[in-house]
Structure formats: C-alpha cells, structure tokens
XYZ file of C-alpha atoms in Angstrom:
656
model
C 65.935 76.500 -15.684
C 67.280 74.203 -18.335
C 64.667 72.978 -20.734
C 64.104 69.263 -20.262
C 61.285 68.344 -22.685
C 61.068 69.194 -26.382
C 58.099 68.662 -28.629
C 58.519 66.761 -31.834
C 58.266 68.588 -35.128
C 54.909 66.962 -35.777
C 53.084 68.928 -33.030
C 53.797 71.610 -30.398
C 51.694 71.866 -27.266
C 51.776 74.386 -24.465
C 52.275 73.481 -20.805
C 48.567 74.109 -20.166
C 47.613 71.556 -22.796
C 49.919 68.985 -21.139
C 48.250 69.454 -17.797
C 44.789 68.983 -19.388
C 45.626 65.452 -20.573
C 43.953 62.784 -18.343
C 45.719 59.637 -19.519
C 48.782 58.942 -21.610
C 46.892 56.846 -24.153
C 44.378 59.633 -24.916
C 46.910 61.968 -26.600
C 48.276 61.383 -30.081
C 51.214 63.830 -29.670
C 54.874 62.775 -29.930
C 57.546 63.832 -27.469
C 61.335 63.871 -27.361
C 63.028 63.743 -23.970
C 66.444 65.370 -23.277
C 67.268 65.485 -19.593
C 70.865 65.767 -18.423
C 71.688 65.289 -14.742
C 68.483 66.751 -13.308
C 66.721 66.025 -10.035
C 64.243 63.170 -10.081
C 61.587 65.542 -8.711
C 61.947 67.631 -11.880
C 61.303 64.588 -14.080
C 58.292 63.651 -11.939
C 56.853 67.150 -12.298
C 57.231 67.146 -16.081
C 55.697 63.666 -16.449
C 52.820 64.733 -14.214
C 52.172 67.722 -16.463
C 52.363 65.569 -19.581
C 50.206 62.636 -18.391
C 47.852 64.338 -15.980
C 48.783 61.936 -13.190
C 49.298 62.974 -9.592
C 52.491 61.725 -7.922
C 53.165 61.566 -4.204
C 56.927 61.227 -3.642
C 58.981 59.637 -0.907
C 61.477 61.912 0.925
C 64.395 59.985 -0.549
C 63.404 61.101 -4.058
C 65.035 64.527 -3.481
C 68.469 62.922 -3.208
C 68.433 61.331 -6.680
C 69.558 62.872 -9.983
C 68.797 61.318 -13.377
C 69.583 61.703 -17.095
C 67.074 60.717 -19.826
C 67.761 61.266 -23.554
C 65.627 60.097 -26.526
C 66.188 60.703 -30.258
C 62.937 59.139 -31.469
C 59.571 60.857 -30.783
C 57.444 58.901 -28.278
C 53.756 58.809 -27.387
C 52.546 59.851 -23.972
C 52.133 56.188 -22.962
C 55.738 55.464 -24.011
C 56.920 58.446 -22.016
C 55.200 57.040 -18.932
C 56.855 53.638 -19.430
C 60.284 55.331 -19.764
C 59.468 57.144 -16.548
C 58.698 53.873 -14.745
C 61.930 52.353 -16.064
C 63.887 55.347 -14.804
C 62.341 54.888 -11.363
C 63.257 51.183 -11.416
C 66.898 52.002 -12.304
C 67.066 54.374 -9.371
C 65.520 51.862 -6.931
C 62.009 53.373 -6.854
C 58.599 52.195 -8.018
C 55.226 53.839 -8.693
C 52.384 52.299 -6.669
C 48.745 53.176 -7.570
C 47.064 55.147 -4.765
C 43.713 56.028 -6.297
C 42.267 57.371 -9.534
C 45.199 58.757 -11.651
C 47.308 58.902 -8.478
C 50.641 57.174 -7.754
C 53.023 57.007 -4.839
C 56.752 57.053 -5.617
C 58.400 54.841 -2.957
C 61.568 52.719 -2.666
C 61.370 49.203 -4.084
C 61.564 47.671 -0.613
C 58.333 49.416 0.287
C 56.696 48.785 -3.084
C 57.172 45.024 -2.777
C 54.853 44.922 0.230
C 52.187 47.164 -1.348
C 52.123 45.964 -4.944
C 48.631 45.781 -6.481
C 47.153 42.780 -8.302
C 47.627 44.533 -11.667
C 49.692 47.445 -12.946
C 50.612 49.461 -16.030
C 53.437 48.067 -18.091
C 56.281 45.745 -17.331
C 58.021 48.176 -14.971
C 55.232 48.207 -12.392
C 55.327 46.142 -9.238
C 52.388 43.693 -9.293
C 51.135 40.798 -7.159
C 50.002 37.527 -8.733
C 48.455 34.396 -7.163
C 49.329 31.174 -9.006
C 47.559 27.871 -8.203
C 49.523 24.672 -8.758
C 47.802 21.521 -10.023
C 50.511 18.904 -9.601
C 53.753 20.248 -8.088
C 54.217 21.026 -4.410
C 54.001 24.778 -3.670
C 56.758 24.693 -1.051
C 59.198 23.025 -3.458
C 58.359 25.352 -6.349
C 58.863 28.442 -4.160
C 62.425 27.364 -3.417
C 63.140 26.903 -7.131
C 61.643 30.239 -8.243
C 63.090 32.516 -5.550
C 66.557 32.951 -7.188
C 65.085 34.385 -10.412
C 63.043 37.099 -8.701
C 64.148 40.759 -8.553
C 66.216 41.711 -5.531
C 63.119 43.270 -3.978
C 60.714 40.601 -5.260
C 59.011 38.236 -2.864
C 57.358 34.798 -3.074
C 55.215 32.962 -0.494
C 53.806 29.400 -0.607
C 50.521 28.225 0.922
C 50.669 24.468 1.547
C 46.947 24.161 2.421
C 45.719 25.511 -0.935
C 48.903 24.624 -2.895
C 49.206 28.186 -4.231
C 52.025 30.736 -4.703
C 51.841 34.492 -4.045
C 54.501 36.295 -6.168
C 55.355 40.038 -5.931
C 57.722 41.360 -8.648
C 57.972 43.600 -11.675
C 55.416 42.675 -14.325
C 58.141 42.054 -16.892
C 59.870 39.566 -14.618
C 56.607 37.850 -13.688
C 56.177 36.669 -17.253
C 59.398 34.649 -16.980
C 58.380 33.369 -13.524
C 55.020 32.244 -14.871
C 56.620 30.298 -17.746
C 58.978 28.558 -15.348
C 56.113 27.544 -13.038
C 54.121 26.165 -15.984
C 57.121 24.035 -16.917
C 57.530 22.735 -13.366
C 53.802 22.198 -12.640
C 53.199 19.246 -14.936
C 51.731 15.851 -14.070
C 54.622 13.390 -14.208
C 52.444 10.342 -13.628
C 51.722 7.678 -16.217
C 48.879 5.142 -16.521
C 49.282 1.517 -17.539
C 46.869 -1.403 -17.825
C 47.988 -4.873 -16.778
C 45.764 -7.707 -18.032
C 45.510 -10.649 -15.628
C 44.904 -14.291 -16.485
C 45.017 -16.116 -13.186
C 44.607 -13.677 -10.287
C 41.274 -11.834 -9.857
C 41.568 -8.085 -10.427
C 40.084 -7.191 -7.024
C 42.639 -9.329 -5.223
C 45.510 -7.800 -7.218
C 44.244 -4.289 -6.446
C 44.250 -4.995 -2.717
C 47.765 -6.515 -2.819
C 49.319 -3.605 -4.744
C 47.685 -0.888 -2.641
C 48.826 -2.590 0.568
C 52.309 -3.013 -0.886
C 52.487 0.720 -1.537
C 52.029 1.463 2.149
C 54.616 -1.072 3.293
C 58.265 -0.099 3.972
C 61.119 -1.563 1.959
C 64.636 -2.404 3.189
C 65.831 1.139 2.386
C 63.100 2.734 4.471
C 61.033 3.828 1.462
C 57.942 2.372 -0.134
C 58.266 -1.196 -1.337
C 57.130 -0.097 -4.805
C 59.560 2.801 -4.958
C 57.168 5.736 -4.384
C 54.029 6.888 -2.653
C 52.189 8.650 -5.521
C 50.761 5.406 -6.792
C 47.257 3.979 -7.242
C 45.919 0.596 -8.372
C 42.309 0.245 -9.588
C 40.688 -3.066 -10.544
C 38.546 -3.558 -13.646
C 36.372 -6.588 -12.968
C 34.855 -6.652 -16.461
C 38.193 -7.210 -18.233
C 39.953 -8.741 -15.186
C 42.712 -6.141 -15.406
C 44.306 -3.684 -13.020
C 45.051 -0.032 -13.871
C 48.271 1.471 -12.467
C 48.797 5.223 -12.100
C 51.823 7.022 -10.650
C 55.318 8.170 -11.529
C 57.032 6.029 -14.187
C 59.441 4.318 -11.797
C 56.718 3.313 -9.317
C 54.358 2.130 -12.054
C 57.121 0.024 -13.615
C 57.863 -1.709 -10.297
C 54.140 -2.286 -9.592
C 53.661 -3.720 -13.080
C 56.569 -6.110 -12.526
C 55.063 -7.269 -9.214
C 51.628 -7.807 -10.812
C 53.041 -9.872 -13.676
C 55.055 -12.028 -11.277
C 51.988 -12.780 -9.165
C 49.975 -13.613 -12.285
C 52.682 -15.718 -13.940
C 51.710 -19.134 -12.521
C 48.393 -20.959 -12.594
C 46.946 -20.811 -9.056
C 46.018 -24.281 -7.916
C 44.659 -23.028 -4.608
C 42.212 -20.328 -5.655
C 39.586 -22.171 -7.690
C 37.048 -22.345 -4.838
C 34.985 -19.523 -3.360
C 32.857 -19.644 -0.213
C 30.609 -16.591 -0.227
C 28.215 -15.969 2.693
C 25.108 -14.008 1.701
C 23.728 -11.204 3.810
C 20.240 -10.568 2.434
C 19.289 -13.166 -0.193
C 18.471 -16.856 0.226
C 21.364 -18.858 -1.192
C 19.014 -21.538 -2.519
C 17.283 -18.969 -4.744
C 20.557 -17.850 -6.358
C 21.904 -21.347 -7.125
C 19.724 -21.903 -10.267
C 20.723 -18.480 -11.604
C 24.426 -19.172 -11.138
C 24.079 -22.576 -12.782
C 22.615 -20.997 -15.916
C 25.348 -18.316 -15.932
C 28.051 -20.976 -15.574
C 26.599 -23.084 -18.393
C 26.492 -20.027 -20.633
C 30.171 -19.248 -19.964
C 31.147 -22.881 -20.525
C 29.238 -22.970 -23.816
C 31.061 -19.878 -25.041
C 34.466 -21.381 -24.236
C 33.652 -24.879 -25.509
C 30.676 -24.999 -27.882
C 30.621 -28.803 -27.913
C 27.495 -30.292 -26.344
C 29.597 -33.003 -24.714
C 31.936 -30.568 -22.981
C 31.863 -31.005 -19.204
C 30.598 -28.113 -17.081
C 33.340 -25.698 -16.045
C 32.023 -25.141 -12.549
C 30.169 -26.617 -9.587
C 27.709 -24.654 -7.471
C 26.109 -25.600 -4.162
C 24.852 -23.862 -1.048
C 24.975 -24.424 2.696
C 21.556 -23.616 4.207
C 22.778 -23.403 7.810
C 25.133 -20.479 7.060
C 23.288 -19.244 3.938
C 26.534 -19.505 1.967
C 27.378 -20.338 -1.631
C 30.215 -22.720 -2.502
C 31.603 -22.099 -6.002
C 34.276 -24.004 -7.892
C 35.608 -23.136 -11.340
C 38.193 -21.269 -13.329
C 39.038 -17.611 -12.682
C 36.840 -16.273 -15.485
C 33.793 -18.174 -14.274
C 34.358 -17.201 -10.638
C 34.714 -13.509 -11.487
C 31.458 -13.565 -13.481
C 29.595 -15.345 -10.694
C 30.926 -12.968 -8.042
C 29.575 -10.041 -10.069
C 26.154 -11.698 -10.261
C 26.163 -12.410 -6.511
C 27.201 -8.867 -5.550
C 24.398 -7.449 -7.714
C 21.724 -9.753 -6.260
C 22.789 -9.876 -2.612
C 21.717 -6.352 -1.697
C 19.459 -5.033 0.996
C 16.031 -4.623 -0.506
C 13.711 -1.876 0.661
C 10.460 -2.810 2.363
C 6.947 -1.542 1.777
C 4.285 -1.142 4.453
C 0.819 -1.355 2.920
C -2.060 0.053 4.950
C -5.681 -0.466 3.913
C -8.863 1.138 5.208
C -12.127 -0.671 4.508
C -15.273 1.287 5.315
C -18.776 -0.137 4.909
C -21.836 1.890 5.834
C -25.371 0.498 5.455
C -28.842 1.803 6.184
C -31.973 -0.413 6.223
C -35.419 1.209 6.622
C -38.816 -0.559 6.434
C -42.413 0.498 6.956
C -45.483 -1.778 7.236
C -49.157 -0.762 7.609
C -52.019 -3.278 7.331
C -55.711 -3.621 8.368
C -57.559 -6.949 8.725
C -61.216 -7.524 9.504
C -63.521 -10.502 9.789
C -67.263 -10.991 9.811
C -68.747 -14.478 10.087
C -71.781 -16.308 11.267
C -71.789 -19.526 13.305
C -74.403 -22.127 14.106
C -77.719 -21.142 12.536
C -76.718 -17.532 11.793
C -77.614 -16.110 8.409
C -74.533 -13.814 8.315
C -72.159 -14.844 5.492
C -68.367 -15.172 5.959
C -66.087 -12.261 4.896
C -62.508 -11.401 5.876
C -59.246 -9.798 4.722
C -55.958 -11.502 5.557
C -52.448 -10.587 4.300
C -49.455 -12.874 4.537
C -47.058 -10.236 5.863
C -49.422 -8.927 8.543
C -49.159 -10.167 12.121
C -50.996 -11.342 14.129
C -53.093 -13.577 11.899
C -56.756 -12.703 12.335
C -57.979 -16.110 11.155
C -55.812 -17.895 13.754
C -57.251 -15.721 16.508
C -60.778 -16.416 15.315
C -60.140 -20.167 15.283
C -58.925 -20.002 18.889
C -62.053 -18.096 19.853
C -64.369 -20.701 18.285
C -62.637 -23.580 20.099
C -62.664 -21.939 23.475
C -64.773 -24.786 24.795
C -62.200 -27.395 24.002
C -62.014 -29.395 27.261
C -59.743 -32.314 26.477
C -56.601 -31.240 28.351
C -54.685 -34.307 27.211
C -54.808 -33.160 23.608
C -53.176 -30.099 22.075
C -55.486 -27.404 20.724
C -53.983 -26.524 17.318
C -56.116 -23.388 16.940
C -54.923 -21.983 20.269
C -51.265 -22.781 19.430
C -51.587 -21.043 16.050
C -53.069 -17.954 17.709
C -50.272 -17.776 20.322
C -47.610 -18.170 17.596
C -49.256 -15.438 15.583
C -49.265 -13.026 18.544
C -45.642 -13.682 19.521
C -44.485 -13.102 15.937
C -45.988 -9.643 15.717
C -43.907 -6.442 15.961
C -44.648 -2.760 16.090
C -48.067 -1.458 17.070
C -51.036 -3.853 17.041
C -54.566 -2.584 17.729
C -57.773 -4.520 17.396
C -61.132 -5.414 18.758
C -63.627 -8.207 18.191
C -66.369 -10.243 19.774
C -69.409 -12.413 19.337
C -72.982 -11.295 19.127
C -75.261 -14.291 19.212
C -74.174 -16.533 16.392
C -72.230 -13.708 14.665
C -68.429 -13.137 14.958
C -66.603 -9.913 14.096
C -63.051 -8.573 14.540
C -60.695 -5.867 13.308
C -56.827 -5.697 13.728
C -54.534 -2.799 12.762
C -50.739 -3.415 12.594
C -48.137 -0.651 12.037
C -44.330 -1.091 12.225
C -41.251 0.891 11.150
C -37.649 -0.404 11.237
C -34.476 1.670 10.731
C -30.992 0.167 11.060
C -27.671 2.038 10.572
C -24.296 0.335 10.716
C -20.657 1.113 9.978
C -17.913 -1.455 9.695
C -14.346 -0.117 9.742
C -11.353 -2.399 9.154
C -7.738 -1.258 8.897
C -5.527 -4.214 7.914
C -1.884 -3.500 7.120
C 1.246 -5.491 6.462
C 4.946 -5.002 5.710
C 6.931 -7.001 3.192
C 10.117 -6.843 1.151
C 10.121 -5.317 -2.288
C 8.875 -7.865 -4.871
C 7.729 -10.235 -2.096
C 4.138 -11.187 -1.226
C 2.492 -10.370 2.094
C -0.754 -12.078 3.150
C -2.955 -11.175 6.136
C -6.070 -13.129 7.206
C -8.238 -12.219 10.192
C -11.383 -14.337 10.457
C -12.731 -17.837 10.940
C -12.829 -21.128 9.087
C -16.483 -21.899 8.321
C -17.516 -25.427 7.268
C -19.236 -25.487 3.880
C -20.951 -28.667 2.639
C -19.516 -29.829 -0.676
C -21.309 -33.186 -1.035
C -23.825 -35.499 0.639
C -24.628 -39.172 0.036
C -27.466 -41.293 1.451
C -27.438 -45.090 1.315
C -30.418 -47.402 0.715
C -33.299 -46.743 3.098
C -31.373 -43.698 4.362
C -28.638 -45.946 5.777
C -25.001 -44.958 6.248
C -25.406 -41.268 5.334
C -22.337 -39.065 5.099
C -21.393 -35.680 3.715
C -18.125 -33.968 2.791
C -17.237 -30.578 4.246
C -14.698 -27.971 3.104
C -13.574 -25.288 5.507
C -13.515 -21.838 3.986
C -11.815 -18.700 5.354
C -14.329 -16.017 6.260
C -13.192 -12.575 7.440
C -10.742 -9.946 6.235
C -8.002 -10.972 3.811
C -5.269 -8.757 2.363
C -2.679 -10.102 -0.045
C -0.294 -7.651 -1.698
C 2.921 -7.745 -3.747
C 4.688 -4.347 -3.971
C 7.198 -3.368 -6.643
C 9.134 -0.133 -6.185
C 9.749 1.764 -9.412
C 11.323 5.015 -10.530
C 10.809 8.201 -8.491
C 9.507 6.167 -5.516
C 6.391 4.967 -7.307
C 5.022 1.655 -6.039
C 3.097 -0.867 -8.121
C 0.753 -2.921 -5.969
C -0.720 -6.267 -7.019
C -3.580 -6.561 -4.529
C -6.219 -9.087 -3.578
C -8.586 -7.673 -0.974
C -11.524 -9.699 0.377
C -14.100 -9.062 3.088
C -16.546 -11.904 3.795
C -19.060 -12.809 6.503
C -21.791 -15.355 7.244
C -25.214 -13.991 6.305
C -27.230 -16.950 7.592
C -28.637 -20.334 6.649
C -30.324 -21.089 3.352
C -33.310 -22.546 5.188
C -34.417 -24.704 8.071
C -34.204 -27.937 6.125
C -30.586 -27.665 4.934
C -27.580 -26.617 7.032
C -25.997 -24.786 4.085
C -24.821 -21.217 4.738
C -25.077 -17.995 2.805
C -21.782 -16.056 2.716
C -21.497 -12.337 1.983
C -18.313 -11.627 0.039
C -16.735 -8.438 -1.267
C -13.548 -8.997 -3.218
C -11.194 -6.725 -5.165
C -8.279 -7.921 -7.302
C -6.329 -5.114 -8.924
C -2.921 -3.734 -9.897
C -2.435 -0.043 -9.150
C 0.335 2.582 -9.057
C 0.809 4.892 -6.092
C 3.499 7.280 -4.909
C 5.288 6.780 -1.623
C 2.908 7.755 1.199
C 0.003 8.514 -1.155
C -3.550 7.418 -0.279
C -5.560 6.171 -3.252
C -8.974 4.577 -3.542
C -8.792 0.939 -4.548
C -12.463 0.302 -5.256
C -15.930 0.612 -3.847
C -19.626 -0.076 -4.102
C -22.488 2.372 -3.729
C -25.833 0.568 -3.852
C -29.420 1.513 -2.984
C -32.402 -0.857 -3.214
C -35.987 0.378 -2.801
C -38.732 -2.260 -2.420
C -42.470 -1.506 -2.336
C -44.920 -4.278 -1.405
C -48.687 -3.762 -1.773
C -51.348 -6.392 -0.937
C -55.012 -5.491 -1.446
C -58.496 -6.747 -2.226
C -59.216 -6.307 -5.930
C -61.459 -3.340 -6.769
C -62.132 -2.556 -3.108
C -58.512 -1.743 -2.411
C -58.546 0.892 -5.193
C -61.432 2.909 -3.741
C -60.212 6.359 -2.663
C -59.844 6.741 1.116
C -62.023 3.696 1.919
C -59.611 1.467 0.006
C -57.161 1.693 2.947
C -59.465 -0.740 4.781
C -58.826 -3.408 2.151
C -55.063 -2.894 1.656
C -51.741 -3.690 3.363
C -48.678 -1.665 2.333
C -44.940 -2.086 2.993
C -41.892 -0.125 1.866
C -38.185 -0.901 2.512
C -34.979 0.905 1.514
C -31.496 -0.610 1.734
C -28.419 1.568 1.138
C -24.843 0.203 1.101
C -21.673 2.285 0.758
C -18.391 0.325 0.637
C -15.003 1.947 0.016
C -11.438 0.566 0.159
C -8.458 2.945 0.473
C -4.811 1.915 0.380
C -1.525 3.646 1.238
C 1.980 2.265 0.532
C 4.983 3.555 2.510
C 8.545 2.717 1.449
C 10.807 1.648 4.322
C 14.398 1.876 3.127
C 16.491 1.897 6.281
C 16.512 1.570 10.037
C 15.194 5.098 10.598
C 12.147 4.507 8.359
C 11.379 1.185 10.070
C 11.663 2.805 13.501
C 9.292 5.630 12.539
C 6.675 3.207 11.179
C 6.893 0.968 14.260
C 6.609 3.898 16.674
C 3.511 5.189 14.903
C 1.630 1.901 15.306
C 2.938 1.337 18.827
C 1.765 4.775 19.951
C -1.690 4.019 18.555
C -1.954 0.888 20.722
C -0.625 2.778 23.732
C -3.230 5.515 23.191
C -6.010 2.926 23.111
C -4.760 1.566 26.438
C -4.814 5.025 27.980
C -8.384 5.609 26.817
C -9.520 2.288 28.278
C -7.717 2.825 31.569
C -5.536 -0.289 31.453
C -3.275 -0.544 34.493
C 0.533 -0.339 34.030
C 0.956 -3.978 35.019
C -1.141 -5.084 32.047
C 0.062 -2.486 29.545
C 1.935 -3.324 26.363
C 4.988 -1.464 27.693
C 5.135 -3.901 30.622
C 5.034 -6.982 28.395
C 7.606 -5.589 25.953
C 9.961 -4.858 28.834
C 9.388 -8.113 30.740
C 8.920 -10.610 27.896
C 11.194 -9.198 25.208
C 13.655 -7.591 27.609
C 13.797 -4.372 25.574
C 12.670 -0.788 25.759
C 9.375 0.007 24.009
C 9.809 1.310 20.446
C 8.310 4.690 21.355
C 10.254 5.087 24.613
C 8.871 5.070 28.173
C 5.341 6.305 28.653
C 3.385 7.775 31.503
C 1.307 5.368 33.549
C -2.247 5.011 32.257
C -5.004 6.303 34.422
C -6.344 3.645 36.745
C-alpha cells in the first residue's frame, strides 16, 4: 500500500501514537500530506488515526478518489481543516454525531442536519438571525442567490427571523450582507407650529397617512410614518422614511402658514370638576401669560374666560399659545378623583354604683313629761324621722278644710324613700320614741354604640349629623314691674356629628382632618330656671391612616369614687356603737369612651359596588333577624321605588 502520510522532520510518531490523540488541537506535531489518486475511505482512515475522531461514512464515499499534496508541515487541526475542505470539494460534509464522532454524508443530506455550530469554515452550520428593521421575507429573497448550491434559507414572518444553513465560511459573508440590509431607514424631524395646535396637527397627519391618494397609495407617500404632538413646545414630531417625512412636513407647514381666524375659541365640557371652580384659576394663568408677552400694565388681557353652568362647560377665547396652556391646565384638573369612605365607631361604657346606710332615732317628751328631746337626722336619709313625728303629734287635727302641713311632709318623706326602710316607734304616756333604718344600693351599667360613616371625594368635606335641635336660652329681659318679659333662644344641635376631610397621599395613605362630637341633654339646671345641662364629648384631630386600617382616634377613661359620711360628733366615732349615730354613703362612677376610625379608598366602580353591597347586606341581615315581611323589606322598596335591582342581588324572603 502506497504511503500517504509523512511526518515532518521535526518529529516522527508511530501509528499507535496517532490513534491515541483525542483532538487535533492537543498535539503539537507537524504533518506533511502526499496523497495521489487514493480512495476517499483511505484518507478518512488516516485522518481518523491522526485526530482520534470516529467517522461514519455514507455508501457513496467508496466511489470517490482524491489527491492531497502539501509541502509545508501542518498541525493536526490544520490537517482536519484540509480534510473538511477535501470533503467539500467532493460534495460531502462532516456532520457531528456525538462526542468525537462525525458522519460523512452528501451535502444535500448535510444541509438538513447541520448543527448550530461547527469546526472551521468548511463545516455545515445552522444560524438564526433576527431582523430589527427589514422584512424577513424580502431579505430571504435577496440572500438566497449568494448561498452555496446546497445551502438553504427560511424566513419566519411572525418573528421576523431568518434560518440560514450553509458552510461557516459562507455564512460570514451572508451575515455581513444582512447587517447592511437590516438598517433603520427612517428619519425624525421636528416641525414647530405657530398657529395650529400640535394635537390637532397630529390627528390630521395620522389620518392623512391612512387615506388613499389618486395613485392608490398613501396620501403622504408611505405607510411607515408616525406623527407625535409635543404640547409643551407646540410642535409635531415626524418619523418615517425620508420621502414620507418630507411630504408630511410640507403638509404641516402649509396648514400652519396662515393665521387661523376661526380657531380662537374653545368650548370645553368638563366631566368631573365644577367649571365655576376652574374659572379663577384659568384667569390667573391667562394674566400670567399676557404679562410675559406684554409686560406693560396697560396691556389688554389676551383672553376671555367664562363658564356655562347648565352644561358645566368652559368657554375660552384667546390666541393659540394661551389656549394650549389653558387646555393643559384643564386636562390636569378635570380628572376623576377617588373617593374615601370614613367609618367611625363610638363606644361609651359607664358603670354607676351607690350604697347608702343610715340609722335615725328620736326620743322626746310632750305635755308635762320630764323626758328631754334627742334625735339624729341626716339630710340624705329617707324617710325623715322628724316629719313622721310631727304627723304623729298632730293626729288630732280635725279641721278638714285646712291642709295639715305635718301630714303632707310625712307623706312626701315616705314616697321619696328607696331601698329598704325599717323602723318602729310609739308613745308611752307623754313620751315619744322612734327608730328608722334605711339601706339602699344602686348599680347601673350602660353601653352606647354609634357607628356613623360617610363617603366623600378626595379633598372634599363630608358632614353627618344625627340628633335634635335643642333650644338654649341666650338672653332674658324683664320690663318694669315684670311687664313685657321676653327671652332670646338659640337652637343647638345635640346628637352625633362627624365632619371629615380626607386627603389621599403616597402609598395609599390617607390624611383625615376630623371633627367628631357626641352630645346629649343631661337635664335642667334647676326647677327655677329652664336652662339645660348638655353633655358633650368632642374630638378635633388630624391623623394618618393606611387604606382599610382601623386606628383609635381618641378616648376617655374616667373613674370617680365619692364617699359621704354624716355622723354625730364624738358619738359617731365610738367603736361598734358609733354606727347608731352615723349615716354612710359610697358611690363609684366609671366611664370608658373610645372612638375608632377606618378610611377606605374607593377608586372605581368595583370599589364603590363592594362598599355599597357590604352596607346593604347589613341592613338586609337586620331585617331577617327582625322578621320583616317581604312586602316591607328594603329589597321591595328598591325594586318598586327606584326601579332597580338591589345592590347585593336578590335575597331570600325573610321569615314571617
């Protein structure tokens, strides 16, 4: 067998050493190739021994003969590249098939199985190229002629990408061509406007782009065109291919060339804001613009501003610059503001406890008795022992036409007593005696729960009052000899009052300016004057709360202990026996008042619906608990009176 591979003079390796090499780049040996009209299989076998690669050959490989001659020593990697070039000349390609394994197949087969990457420029590879500006279908038609005869190219219109299969050396040229083609041809120009508002010009140019010209194309000469208005500088930005942009610029300048006599008036209907509230703001803005253009104090105003309350519209008149500035102010102010529902819970719990224990006695002589008079009597004790004794002494009062004051005092004393009253008394000859024991204990517990709530716009004030108007005397005048008397009266609100102004801040925090008042009528000052005593609990505060957070607004925790002790001096201090000469009373009053508040931001229709359904379901639940019939339920009245479905949907009939 003719020798086909010769080692360079620098190094000589045996065939066993060639087979031990794992990769061409790992060996530093140099090789000279001299092959003259040998079978391709022979070359493949020698390269496999030299590089350590495994080659799986196609049946057609046996039919090919090759000649390879080199005068310069080559590395193992260079030998492998010469091998790949030889395969390419003969119409074959090496396709990777695993670790250090290749398949030798015809180019027609290799084009369909080319990997993403390969070794050297003579390997078939597949590359995916994404286009940024050019159309993939058009580029594929332009690139196809420069591919190898077995190369392939496919375009994906959805992703605007190209899939190219070719020799790596040829792909470099294809890639450079695609980079040249895939460039953004569009240009951007700014057209400053003097007479026409930028927003109006933007709308005209964009509509003109979609219209059809006499030749069947776009009226501006192309479809890759965009107009964007800049309200601040009253200019329009044009972007597209140079020809289209030039035509659009010409159209814009023509429209802006003459002073518009017709477009110096704007009628702007407002959707959310009261037009009367915006008029003073616009007047100050207009005066500021006029002062900048004409600093003279005598210069006439450059605009007129008025509003039509019936349609809540603004009527503006002025030059283009002033109108553009005012339209910006209006668009910023006329926005839908979020709402805030503020719920308050007012809880007041009180406990009043009182204990009274008193003992009264009396010993007295009457007529010619020698028994002296002695008694104990305490102002808080009832009944009054002295009044009872007086009634007993006047028991023989026979004049029926006259009132017996002693008997009336005794009856009044008995009817005013409370608790347990024990006593005994009598008369022995001319001597009177009596003893009365009175014991009473009072304990009162109460809880007052109020839950006022209200909904208002952001930065608006909501006020809720549930109560009565109570007349309070503010002045009284009497004439001479008490003639022509009169007095002045002021009616004052008494009940529950909630006034709140919410302000929504960053991260859905809500600042609440709150005035909370709970008042009631305690009673009259006395029997002589009709003046009233009013109990009032009032909180005025500014607090911060997160959306949906419950915070305590304020409160009062108060306890009052009162001890009353009436006794006979010296005798009342005697141990044990001193109880006979003493009256004791103790009272304790505890008050616990707390106010909690919870803001909820209502931004849209869904939030408002959820808040309404929650409160509506609460009322419906109360009806179910009280057994209100369907004909009197709130669902019935909403359906019949308002002609609408209940906010929470249909409900089951309450139990009758």
